[in-house]
mmCIF file of C-alpha atoms in Angstrom:
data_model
loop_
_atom_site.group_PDB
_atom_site.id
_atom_site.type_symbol
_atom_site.label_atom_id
_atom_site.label_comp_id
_atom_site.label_asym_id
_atom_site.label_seq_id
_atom_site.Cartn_x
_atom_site.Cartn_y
_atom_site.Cartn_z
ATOM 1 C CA UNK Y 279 1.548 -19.868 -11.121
ATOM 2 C CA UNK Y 280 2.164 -21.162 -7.590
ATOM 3 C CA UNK Y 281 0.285 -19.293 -4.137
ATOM 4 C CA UNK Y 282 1.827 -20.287 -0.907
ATOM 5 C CA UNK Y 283 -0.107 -22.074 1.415
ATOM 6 C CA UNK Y 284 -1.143 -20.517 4.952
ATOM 7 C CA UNK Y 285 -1.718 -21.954 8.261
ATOM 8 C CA UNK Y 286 -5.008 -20.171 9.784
ATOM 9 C CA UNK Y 287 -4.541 -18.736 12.762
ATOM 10 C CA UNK Y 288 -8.434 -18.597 14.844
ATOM 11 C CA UNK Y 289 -6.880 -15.897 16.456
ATOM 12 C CA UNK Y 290 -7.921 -13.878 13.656
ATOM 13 C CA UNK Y 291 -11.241 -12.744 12.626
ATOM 14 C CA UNK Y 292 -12.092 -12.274 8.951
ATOM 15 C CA UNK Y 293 -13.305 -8.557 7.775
ATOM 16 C CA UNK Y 294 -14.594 -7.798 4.193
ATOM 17 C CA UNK Y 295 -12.394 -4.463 3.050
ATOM 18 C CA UNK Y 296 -15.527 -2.411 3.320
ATOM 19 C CA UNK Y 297 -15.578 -2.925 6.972
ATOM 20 C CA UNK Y 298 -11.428 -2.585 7.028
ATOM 21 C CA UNK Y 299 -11.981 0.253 5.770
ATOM 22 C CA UNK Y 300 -15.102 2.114 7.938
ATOM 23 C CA UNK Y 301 -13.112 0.255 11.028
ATOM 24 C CA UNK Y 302 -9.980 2.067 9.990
ATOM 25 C CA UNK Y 303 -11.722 5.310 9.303
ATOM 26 C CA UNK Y 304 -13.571 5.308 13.038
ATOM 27 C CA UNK Y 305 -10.544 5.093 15.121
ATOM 28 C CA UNK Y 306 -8.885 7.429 13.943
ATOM 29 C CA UNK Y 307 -11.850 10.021 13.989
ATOM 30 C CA UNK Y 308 -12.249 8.554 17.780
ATOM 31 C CA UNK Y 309 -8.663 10.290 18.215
ATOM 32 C CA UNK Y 310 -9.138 13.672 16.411
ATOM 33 C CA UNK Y 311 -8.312 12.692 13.150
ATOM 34 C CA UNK Y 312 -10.838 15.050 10.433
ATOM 35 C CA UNK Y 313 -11.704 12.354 7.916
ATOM 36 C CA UNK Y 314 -10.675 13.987 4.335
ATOM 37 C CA UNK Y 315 -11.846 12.780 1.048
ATOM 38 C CA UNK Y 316 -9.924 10.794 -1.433
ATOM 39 C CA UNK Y 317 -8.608 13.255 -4.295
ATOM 40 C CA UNK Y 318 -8.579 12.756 -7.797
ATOM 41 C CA UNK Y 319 -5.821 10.117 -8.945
ATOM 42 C CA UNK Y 320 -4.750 13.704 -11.547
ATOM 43 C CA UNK Y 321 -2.920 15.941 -8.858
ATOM 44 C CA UNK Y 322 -4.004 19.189 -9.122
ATOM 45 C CA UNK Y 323 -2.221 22.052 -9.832
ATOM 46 C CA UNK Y 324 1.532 19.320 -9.328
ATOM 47 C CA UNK Y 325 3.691 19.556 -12.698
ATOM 48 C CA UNK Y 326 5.795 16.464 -11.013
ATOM 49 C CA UNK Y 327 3.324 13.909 -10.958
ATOM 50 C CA UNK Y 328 1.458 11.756 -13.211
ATOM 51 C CA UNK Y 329 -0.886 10.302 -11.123
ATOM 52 C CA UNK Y 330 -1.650 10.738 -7.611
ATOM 53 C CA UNK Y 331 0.799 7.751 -6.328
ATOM 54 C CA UNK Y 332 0.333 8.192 -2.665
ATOM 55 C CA UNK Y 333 -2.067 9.687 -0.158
ATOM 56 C CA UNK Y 334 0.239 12.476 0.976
ATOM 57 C CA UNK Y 335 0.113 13.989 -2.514
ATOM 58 C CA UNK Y 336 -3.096 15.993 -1.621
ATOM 59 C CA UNK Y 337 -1.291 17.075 1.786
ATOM 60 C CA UNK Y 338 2.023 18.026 -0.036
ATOM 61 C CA UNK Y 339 1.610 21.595 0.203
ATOM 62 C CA UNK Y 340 0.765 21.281 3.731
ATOM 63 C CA UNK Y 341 3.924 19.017 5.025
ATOM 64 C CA UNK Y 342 6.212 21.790 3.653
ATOM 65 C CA UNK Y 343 3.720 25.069 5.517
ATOM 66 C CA UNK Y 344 2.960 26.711 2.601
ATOM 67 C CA UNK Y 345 -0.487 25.280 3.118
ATOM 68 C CA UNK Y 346 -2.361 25.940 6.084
ATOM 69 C CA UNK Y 347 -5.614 23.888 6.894
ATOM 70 C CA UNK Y 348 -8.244 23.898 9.963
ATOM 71 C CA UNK Y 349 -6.833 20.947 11.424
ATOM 72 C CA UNK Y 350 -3.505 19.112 12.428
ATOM 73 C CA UNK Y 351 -5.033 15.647 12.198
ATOM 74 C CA UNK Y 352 -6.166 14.036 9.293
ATOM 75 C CA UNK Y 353 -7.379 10.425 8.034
ATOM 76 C CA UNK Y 354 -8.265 9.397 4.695
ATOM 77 C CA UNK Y 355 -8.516 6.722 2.124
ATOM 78 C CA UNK Y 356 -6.445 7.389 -1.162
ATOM 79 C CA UNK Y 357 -6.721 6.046 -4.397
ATOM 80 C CA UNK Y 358 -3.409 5.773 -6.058
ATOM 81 C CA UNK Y 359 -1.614 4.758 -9.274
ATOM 82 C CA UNK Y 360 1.946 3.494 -9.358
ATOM 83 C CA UNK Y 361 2.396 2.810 -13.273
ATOM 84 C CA UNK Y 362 5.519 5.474 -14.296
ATOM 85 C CA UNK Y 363 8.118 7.581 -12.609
ATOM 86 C CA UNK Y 364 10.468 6.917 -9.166
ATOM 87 C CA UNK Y 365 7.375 4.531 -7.904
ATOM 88 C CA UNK Y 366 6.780 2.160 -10.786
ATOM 89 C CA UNK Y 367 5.034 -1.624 -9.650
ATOM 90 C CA UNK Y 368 3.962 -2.130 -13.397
ATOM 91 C CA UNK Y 369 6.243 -5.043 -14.311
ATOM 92 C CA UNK Y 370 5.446 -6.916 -10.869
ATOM 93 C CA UNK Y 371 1.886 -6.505 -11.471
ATOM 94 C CA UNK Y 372 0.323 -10.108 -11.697
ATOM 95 C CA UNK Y 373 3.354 -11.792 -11.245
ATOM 96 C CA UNK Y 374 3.569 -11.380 -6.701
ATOM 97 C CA UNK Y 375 1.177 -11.394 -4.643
ATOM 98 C CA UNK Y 376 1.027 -7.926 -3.843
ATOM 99 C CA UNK Y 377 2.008 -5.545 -6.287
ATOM 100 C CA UNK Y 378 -1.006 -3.399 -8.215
ATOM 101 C CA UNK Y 379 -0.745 -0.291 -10.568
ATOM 102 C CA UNK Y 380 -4.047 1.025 -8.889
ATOM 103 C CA UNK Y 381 -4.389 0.498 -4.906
ATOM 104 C CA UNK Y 382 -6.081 1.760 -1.764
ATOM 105 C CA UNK Y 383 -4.065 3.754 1.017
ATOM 106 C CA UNK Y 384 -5.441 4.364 4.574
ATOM 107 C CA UNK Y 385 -3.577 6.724 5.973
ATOM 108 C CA UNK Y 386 -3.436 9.158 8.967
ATOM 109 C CA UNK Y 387 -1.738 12.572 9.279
ATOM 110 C CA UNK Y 388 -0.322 14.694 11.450
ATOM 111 C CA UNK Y 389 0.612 18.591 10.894
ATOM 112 C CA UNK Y 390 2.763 19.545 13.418
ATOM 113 C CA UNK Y 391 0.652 18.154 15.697
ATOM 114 C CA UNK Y 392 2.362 14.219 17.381
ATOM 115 C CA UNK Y 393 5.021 12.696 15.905
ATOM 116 C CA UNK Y 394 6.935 9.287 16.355
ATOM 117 C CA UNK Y 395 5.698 7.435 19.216
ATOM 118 C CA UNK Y 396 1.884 8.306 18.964
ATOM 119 C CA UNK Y 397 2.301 7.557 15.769
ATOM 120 C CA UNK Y 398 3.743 4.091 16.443
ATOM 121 C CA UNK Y 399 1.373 3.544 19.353
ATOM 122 C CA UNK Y 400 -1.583 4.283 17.438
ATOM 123 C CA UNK Y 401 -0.545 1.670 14.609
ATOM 124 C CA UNK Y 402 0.002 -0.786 17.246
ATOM 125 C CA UNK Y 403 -3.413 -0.367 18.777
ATOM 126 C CA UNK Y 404 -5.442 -0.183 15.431
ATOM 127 C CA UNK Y 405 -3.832 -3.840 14.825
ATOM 128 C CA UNK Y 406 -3.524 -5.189 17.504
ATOM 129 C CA UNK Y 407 -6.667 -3.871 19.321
ATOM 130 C CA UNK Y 408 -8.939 -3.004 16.781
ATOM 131 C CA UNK Y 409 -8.043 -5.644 14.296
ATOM 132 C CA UNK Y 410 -6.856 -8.113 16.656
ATOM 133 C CA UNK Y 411 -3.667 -9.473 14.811
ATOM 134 C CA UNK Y 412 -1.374 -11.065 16.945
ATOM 135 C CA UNK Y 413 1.353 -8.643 18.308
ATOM 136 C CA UNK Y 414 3.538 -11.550 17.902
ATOM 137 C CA UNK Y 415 2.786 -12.352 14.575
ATOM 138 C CA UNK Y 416 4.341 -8.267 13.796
ATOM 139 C CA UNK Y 417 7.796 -7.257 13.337
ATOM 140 C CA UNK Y 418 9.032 -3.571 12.686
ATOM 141 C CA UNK Y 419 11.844 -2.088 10.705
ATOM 142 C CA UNK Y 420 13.153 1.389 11.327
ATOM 143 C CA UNK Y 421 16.143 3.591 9.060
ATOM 144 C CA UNK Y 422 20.017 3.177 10.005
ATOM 145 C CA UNK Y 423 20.164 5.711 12.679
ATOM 146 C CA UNK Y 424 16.400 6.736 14.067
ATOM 147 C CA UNK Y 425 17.198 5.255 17.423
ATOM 148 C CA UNK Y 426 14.342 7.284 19.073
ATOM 149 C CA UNK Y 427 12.012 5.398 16.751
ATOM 150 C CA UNK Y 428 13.600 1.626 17.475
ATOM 151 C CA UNK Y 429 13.244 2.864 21.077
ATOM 152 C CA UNK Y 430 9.864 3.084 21.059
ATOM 153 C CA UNK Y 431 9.167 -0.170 19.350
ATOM 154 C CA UNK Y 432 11.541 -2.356 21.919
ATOM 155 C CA UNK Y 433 10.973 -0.330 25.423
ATOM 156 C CA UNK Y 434 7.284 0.905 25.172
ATOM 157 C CA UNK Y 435 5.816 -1.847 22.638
ATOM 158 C CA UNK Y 436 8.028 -4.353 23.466
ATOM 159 C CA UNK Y 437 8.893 -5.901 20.448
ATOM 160 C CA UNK Y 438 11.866 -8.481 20.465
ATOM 161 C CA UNK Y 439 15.354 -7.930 18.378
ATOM 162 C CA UNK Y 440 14.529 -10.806 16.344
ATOM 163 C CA UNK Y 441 11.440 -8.488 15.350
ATOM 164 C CA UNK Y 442 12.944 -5.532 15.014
ATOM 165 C CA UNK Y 443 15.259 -4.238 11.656
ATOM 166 C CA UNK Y 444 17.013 -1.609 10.841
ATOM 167 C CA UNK Y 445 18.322 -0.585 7.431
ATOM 168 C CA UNK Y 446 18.640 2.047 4.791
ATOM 169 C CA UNK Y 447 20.877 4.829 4.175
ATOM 170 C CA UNK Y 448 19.896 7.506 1.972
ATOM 171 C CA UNK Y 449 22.851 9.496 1.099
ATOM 172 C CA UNK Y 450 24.905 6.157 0.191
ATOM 173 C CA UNK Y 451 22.362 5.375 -1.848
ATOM 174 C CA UNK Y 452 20.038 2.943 -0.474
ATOM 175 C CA UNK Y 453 16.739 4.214 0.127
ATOM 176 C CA UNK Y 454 15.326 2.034 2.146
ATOM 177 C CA UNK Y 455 13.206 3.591 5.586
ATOM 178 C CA UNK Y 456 13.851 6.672 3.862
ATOM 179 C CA UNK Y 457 10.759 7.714 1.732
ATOM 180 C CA UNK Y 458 10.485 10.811 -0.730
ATOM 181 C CA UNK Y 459 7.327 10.911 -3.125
ATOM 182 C CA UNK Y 460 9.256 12.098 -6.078
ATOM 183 C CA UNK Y 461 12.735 13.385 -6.337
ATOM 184 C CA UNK Y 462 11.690 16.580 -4.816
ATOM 185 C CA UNK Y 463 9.325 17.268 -1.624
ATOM 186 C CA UNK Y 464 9.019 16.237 1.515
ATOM 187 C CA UNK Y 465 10.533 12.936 2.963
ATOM 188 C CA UNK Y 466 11.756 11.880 6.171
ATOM 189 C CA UNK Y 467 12.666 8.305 7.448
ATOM 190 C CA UNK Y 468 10.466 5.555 8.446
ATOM 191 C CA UNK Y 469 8.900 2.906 10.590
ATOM 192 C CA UNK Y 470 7.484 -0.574 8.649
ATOM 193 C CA UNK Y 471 5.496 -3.045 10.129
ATOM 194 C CA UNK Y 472 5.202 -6.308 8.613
ATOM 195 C CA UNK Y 473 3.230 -9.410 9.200
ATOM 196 C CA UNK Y 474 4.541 -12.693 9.386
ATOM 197 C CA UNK Y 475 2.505 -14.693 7.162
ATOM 198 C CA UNK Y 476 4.353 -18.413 8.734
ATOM 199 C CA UNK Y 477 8.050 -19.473 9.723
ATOM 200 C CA UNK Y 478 7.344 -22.360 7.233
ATOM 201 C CA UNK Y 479 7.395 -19.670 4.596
ATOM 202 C CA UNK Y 480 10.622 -18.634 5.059
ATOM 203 C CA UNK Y 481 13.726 -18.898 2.522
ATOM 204 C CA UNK Y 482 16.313 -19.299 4.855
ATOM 205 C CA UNK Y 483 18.186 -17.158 7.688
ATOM 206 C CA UNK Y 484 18.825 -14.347 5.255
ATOM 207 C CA UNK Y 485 14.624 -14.044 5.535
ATOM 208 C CA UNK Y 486 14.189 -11.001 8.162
ATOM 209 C CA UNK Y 487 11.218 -8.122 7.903
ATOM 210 C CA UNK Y 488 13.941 -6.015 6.185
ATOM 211 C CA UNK Y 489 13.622 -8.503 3.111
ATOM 212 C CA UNK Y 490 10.123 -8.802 2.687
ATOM 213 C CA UNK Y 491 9.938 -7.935 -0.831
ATOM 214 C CA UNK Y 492 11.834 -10.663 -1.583
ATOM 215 C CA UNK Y 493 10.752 -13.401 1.087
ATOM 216 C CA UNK Y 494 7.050 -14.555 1.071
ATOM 217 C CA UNK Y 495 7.489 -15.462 4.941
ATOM 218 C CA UNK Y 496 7.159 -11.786 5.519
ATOM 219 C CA UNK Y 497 4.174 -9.235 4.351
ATOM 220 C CA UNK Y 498 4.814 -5.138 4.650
ATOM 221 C CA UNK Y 499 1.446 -3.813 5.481
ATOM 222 C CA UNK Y 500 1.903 -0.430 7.017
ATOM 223 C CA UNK Y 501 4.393 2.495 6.265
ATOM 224 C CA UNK Y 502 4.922 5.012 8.760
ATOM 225 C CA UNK Y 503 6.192 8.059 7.834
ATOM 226 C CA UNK Y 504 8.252 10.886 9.890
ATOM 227 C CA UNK Y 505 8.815 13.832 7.820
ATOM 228 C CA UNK Y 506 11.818 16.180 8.692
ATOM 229 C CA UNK Y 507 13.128 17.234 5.522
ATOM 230 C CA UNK Y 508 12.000 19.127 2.288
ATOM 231 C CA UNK Y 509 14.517 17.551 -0.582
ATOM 232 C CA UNK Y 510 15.522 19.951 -2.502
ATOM 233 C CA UNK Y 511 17.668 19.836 -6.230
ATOM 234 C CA UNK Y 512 20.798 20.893 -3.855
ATOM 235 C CA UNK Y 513 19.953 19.011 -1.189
ATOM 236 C CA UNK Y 514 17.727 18.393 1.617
ATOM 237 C CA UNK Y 515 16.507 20.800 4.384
ATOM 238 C CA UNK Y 516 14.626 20.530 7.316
ATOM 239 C CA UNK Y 517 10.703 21.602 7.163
ATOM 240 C CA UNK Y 518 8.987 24.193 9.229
ATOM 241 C CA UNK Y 519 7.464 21.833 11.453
ATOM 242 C CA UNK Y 520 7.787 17.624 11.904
ATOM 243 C CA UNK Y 521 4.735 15.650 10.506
ATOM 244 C CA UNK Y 522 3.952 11.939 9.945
ATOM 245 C CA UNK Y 523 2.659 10.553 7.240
ATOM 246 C CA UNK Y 524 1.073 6.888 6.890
ATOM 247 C CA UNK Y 525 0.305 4.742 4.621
ATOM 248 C CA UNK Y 526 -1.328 1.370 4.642
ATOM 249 C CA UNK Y 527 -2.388 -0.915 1.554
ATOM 250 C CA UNK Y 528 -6.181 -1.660 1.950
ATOM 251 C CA UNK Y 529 -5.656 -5.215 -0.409
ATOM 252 C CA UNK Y 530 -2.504 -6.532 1.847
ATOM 253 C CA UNK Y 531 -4.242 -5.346 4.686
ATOM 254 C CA UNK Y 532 -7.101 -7.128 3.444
ATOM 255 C CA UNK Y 533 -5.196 -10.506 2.788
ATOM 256 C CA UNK Y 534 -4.024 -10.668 6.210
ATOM 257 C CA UNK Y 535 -7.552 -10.467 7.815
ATOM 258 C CA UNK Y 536 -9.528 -12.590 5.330
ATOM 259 C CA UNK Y 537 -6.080 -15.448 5.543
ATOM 260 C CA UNK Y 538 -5.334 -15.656 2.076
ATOM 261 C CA UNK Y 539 -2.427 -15.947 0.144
ATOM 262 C CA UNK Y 540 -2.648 -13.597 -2.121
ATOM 263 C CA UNK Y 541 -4.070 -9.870 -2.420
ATOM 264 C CA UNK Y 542 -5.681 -11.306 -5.871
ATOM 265 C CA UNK Y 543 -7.604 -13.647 -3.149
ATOM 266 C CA UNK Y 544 -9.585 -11.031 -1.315
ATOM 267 C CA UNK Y 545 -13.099 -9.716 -1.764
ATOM 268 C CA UNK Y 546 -11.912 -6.910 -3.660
ATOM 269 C CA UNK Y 547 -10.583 -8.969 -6.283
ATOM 270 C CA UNK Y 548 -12.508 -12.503 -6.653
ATOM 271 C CA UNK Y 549 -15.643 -10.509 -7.910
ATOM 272 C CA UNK Y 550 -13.676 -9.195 -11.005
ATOM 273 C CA UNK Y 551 -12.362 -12.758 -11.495
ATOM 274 C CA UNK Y 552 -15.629 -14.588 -10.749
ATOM 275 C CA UNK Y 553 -16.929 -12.389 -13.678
ATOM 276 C CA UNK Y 554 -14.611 -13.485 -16.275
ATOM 277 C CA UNK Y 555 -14.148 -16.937 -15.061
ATOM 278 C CA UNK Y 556 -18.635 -16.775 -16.475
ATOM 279 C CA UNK Y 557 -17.378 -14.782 -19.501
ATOM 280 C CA UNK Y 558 -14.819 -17.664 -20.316
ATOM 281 C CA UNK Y 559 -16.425 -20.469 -18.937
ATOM 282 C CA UNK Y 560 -13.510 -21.551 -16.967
ATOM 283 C CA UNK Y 561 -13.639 -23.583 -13.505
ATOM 284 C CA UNK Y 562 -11.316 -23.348 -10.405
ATOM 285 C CA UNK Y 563 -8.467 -25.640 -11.863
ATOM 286 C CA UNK Y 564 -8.836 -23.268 -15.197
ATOM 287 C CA UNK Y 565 -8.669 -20.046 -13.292
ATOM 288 C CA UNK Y 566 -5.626 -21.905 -11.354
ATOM 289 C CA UNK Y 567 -3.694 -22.584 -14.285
ATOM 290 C CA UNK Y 568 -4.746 -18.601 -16.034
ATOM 291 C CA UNK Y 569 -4.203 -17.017 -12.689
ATOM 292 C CA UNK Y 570 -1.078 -14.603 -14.158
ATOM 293 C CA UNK Y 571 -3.693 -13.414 -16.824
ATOM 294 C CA UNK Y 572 -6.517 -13.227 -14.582
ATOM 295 C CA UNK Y 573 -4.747 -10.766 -12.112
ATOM 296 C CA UNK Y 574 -3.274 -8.802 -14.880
ATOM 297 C CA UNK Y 575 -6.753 -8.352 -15.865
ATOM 298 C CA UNK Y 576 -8.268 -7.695 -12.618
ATOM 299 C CA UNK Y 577 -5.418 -5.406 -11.558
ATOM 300 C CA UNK Y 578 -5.380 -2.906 -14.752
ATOM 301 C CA UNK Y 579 -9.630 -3.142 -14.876
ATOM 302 C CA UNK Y 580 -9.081 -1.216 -11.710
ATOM 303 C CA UNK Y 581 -7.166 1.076 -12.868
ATOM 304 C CA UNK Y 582 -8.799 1.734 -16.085
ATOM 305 C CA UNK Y 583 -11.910 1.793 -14.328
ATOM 306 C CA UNK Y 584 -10.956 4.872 -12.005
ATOM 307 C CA UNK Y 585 -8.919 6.638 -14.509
ATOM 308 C CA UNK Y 586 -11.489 7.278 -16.705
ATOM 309 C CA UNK Y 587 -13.899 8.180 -13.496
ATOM 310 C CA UNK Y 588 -11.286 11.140 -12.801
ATOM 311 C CA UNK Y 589 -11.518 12.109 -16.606
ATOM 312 C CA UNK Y 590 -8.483 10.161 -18.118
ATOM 313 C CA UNK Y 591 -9.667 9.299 -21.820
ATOM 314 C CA UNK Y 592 -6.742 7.031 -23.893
ATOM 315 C CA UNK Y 593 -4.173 9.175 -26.318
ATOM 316 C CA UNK Y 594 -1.035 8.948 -27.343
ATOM 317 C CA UNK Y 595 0.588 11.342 -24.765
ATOM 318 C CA UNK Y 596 0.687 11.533 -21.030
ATOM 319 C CA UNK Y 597 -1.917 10.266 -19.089
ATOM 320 C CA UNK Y 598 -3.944 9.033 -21.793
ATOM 321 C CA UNK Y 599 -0.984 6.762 -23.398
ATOM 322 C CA UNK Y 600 -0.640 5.100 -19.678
ATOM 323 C CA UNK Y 601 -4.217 4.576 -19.483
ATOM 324 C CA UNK Y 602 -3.938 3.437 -23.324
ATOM 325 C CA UNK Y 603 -1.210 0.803 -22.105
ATOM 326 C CA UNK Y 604 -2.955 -0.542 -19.453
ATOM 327 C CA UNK Y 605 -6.398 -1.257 -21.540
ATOM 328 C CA UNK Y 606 -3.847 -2.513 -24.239
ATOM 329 C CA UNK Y 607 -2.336 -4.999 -21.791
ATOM 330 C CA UNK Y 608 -5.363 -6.366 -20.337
ATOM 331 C CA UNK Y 609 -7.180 -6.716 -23.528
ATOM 332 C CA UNK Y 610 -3.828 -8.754 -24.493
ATOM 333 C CA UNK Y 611 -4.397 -10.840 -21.664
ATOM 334 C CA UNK Y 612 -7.986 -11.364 -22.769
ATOM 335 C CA UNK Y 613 -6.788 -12.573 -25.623
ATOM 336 C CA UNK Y 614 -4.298 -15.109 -23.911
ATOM 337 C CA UNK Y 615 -7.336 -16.716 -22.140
ATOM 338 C CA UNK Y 616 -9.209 -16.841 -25.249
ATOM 339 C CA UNK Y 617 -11.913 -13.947 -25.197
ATOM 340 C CA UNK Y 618 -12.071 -12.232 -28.839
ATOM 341 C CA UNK Y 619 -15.474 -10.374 -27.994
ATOM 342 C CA UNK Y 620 -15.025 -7.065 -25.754
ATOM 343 C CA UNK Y 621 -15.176 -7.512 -21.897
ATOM 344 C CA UNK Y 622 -13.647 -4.657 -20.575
ATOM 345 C CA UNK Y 623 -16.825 -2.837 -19.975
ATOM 346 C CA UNK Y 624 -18.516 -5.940 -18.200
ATOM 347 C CA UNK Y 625 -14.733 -5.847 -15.652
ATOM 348 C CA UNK Y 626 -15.926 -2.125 -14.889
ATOM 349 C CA UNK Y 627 -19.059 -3.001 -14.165
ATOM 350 C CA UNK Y 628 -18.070 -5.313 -11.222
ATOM 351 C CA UNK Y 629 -14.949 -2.847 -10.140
#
């Protein structure tokens, strides 16, 4: 399979995801933000989840005030696992660039506390500041009619039309900057930013921020979240109090910073393929040519890996049939590539 080729820009400076992370941690603590531990990837004590499959899962309870915690501000790194139910990336999975059933959120919180434009100034400072992307190299995207939102990102950021996108609307159907963890909960419109990864990337005029998924010129790297409403089975209502809720992918985030085409390219993947490439005896033009099966593999020994860390064992039922599938699948994969002897174990070992 094909990876796009990137122009490197000097401008930015490389940063293994450890550091991404601590970094990402740090400035938000700097700004009152109570650093909270990742929770299990089992929600506890939710009958409507699977698997933890976003960081406000642990902060559900809270969004809605039937939860009441010492602070207002919060920052965390979450585990989570999109393999079944209304977020579902298991068919992309080694087949883009940037879809995983296990992957790390950064996010920061606020309970009642600031809302919309801290939260997009703080975003814009963390990457532009901290990080030291290019502003010009970021575009936003905001839902259909969240003017207050597209206000702040053209009159206090300054970002130009041609980087700015609206879209979405809910009730017709399209859900797009309109997020909801589940078909119940709390949700609430909100704010992308995406990275332009190179105009020579780009498809055609139809290739705008709002299109990302679809475009590889375009990379959505951070999510930000203003939650209004609780949505309810008749309907949505508006919560006790307005919150945001972020959310970042650590492995796209990751991509940008270390200038590679592909989250599979990062440090938090190329040990896991390094690995096998020694199990198999394959070289670069080998691993090239293998590279769907090698990121399947990577992707679900991540998964697998964690799962059974948070006391997932394999069945036939629930939990343990997904976990089942996605051993099943990469041991398939294995299998593709040639490996008959088990190597699971030795992937967990370098995850």
């Amino acid at each position: 399979m094909s990876t796009p080729t990137l122009d490197r820009d000097p401008r930015i400076a490389a940063l293994p995801a450890d550091e991404i992370r601590r970094r990402f941690v740090e400035f938000f603590e700097e700004r009152g933000h109570t650093h909270v531990a990742s929770a299990s990837l089992v929600p506890a004590g939710d009958q409507t989840l699977l698997f933890t499959n976003a960081g406000m899962v642990q902060f559900k309870d809270v969004l809605t005030g039937a939860e009441t915690r010492s602070y207002k501000r919060a920052v965390d790194y979450q585990r989570c696992l999109r393999v079944a139910g209304k977020h579902n990336d298991f068919e992309e999975v080694g087949r883009t660039p940037r879809h995983h059933t296990l992957f790390e959120m950064l996010g920061n919180w606020s309970f009642g506390d600031y809302f919309k434009r801290e939260a997009i100034q703080y975003a814009w400072d963390f990457l532009t500041r901290d990080l030291g992307i290019p502003g010009e190299r970021l575009a936003a995207t905001t839902y259909k009619d969240d003017e207050f939102a597209r206000s702040v990102w053209r009159d206090e950021i300054g970002l130009p039309p041609e980087r700015m996108a609206q879209w979405g609307d809910v009730d017709a159907g399209d859900d797009h900057n309109f997020w909801r963890m589940a078909d119940t909960g709390p949700c609430g419109p909100c704010s992308e930013i995406h990275f332009d990864r190179g105009a020579h990337l780009s498809e055609g005029p139809q290739c705008v921020p709002d299109h990302s998924e679809h475009c590889p010129r375009w990379l959505e790297i951070w999510n930000l979240v203003f939650m209004e409403f609780d949505q309810r089975p008749e309907g949505r209502v508006p919560l006790p109090f307005t919150s945001v809720d972020t959310g970042m992918g650590l492995e796209r985030l990751a991509s940008v910073l270390q200038q590679v085409p592909s989250n599979y390219d990062t440090d938090l993947f190329t040990p896991i393929h390094a690995r096998l490439r020694e199990l198999l005896g394959h070289d670069p033009d080998e691993f090239e040519a293998e590279r769907f099966s090698y990121q399947v593999i990577a992707d679900h020994s991540r998964a697998v890996t964690f799962l059974i860390a948070d006391g997932v064992l394999p069945s036939n039922e629930g939990r343990g049939y997904v976990l089942r599938k996605l051993m099943r699948r990469a041991i398939r994969h294995g299998r593709l590539l040639g490996r008959t002897e088990p190597f699971m174990g030795e992937m967990a070992s370098v995850v």
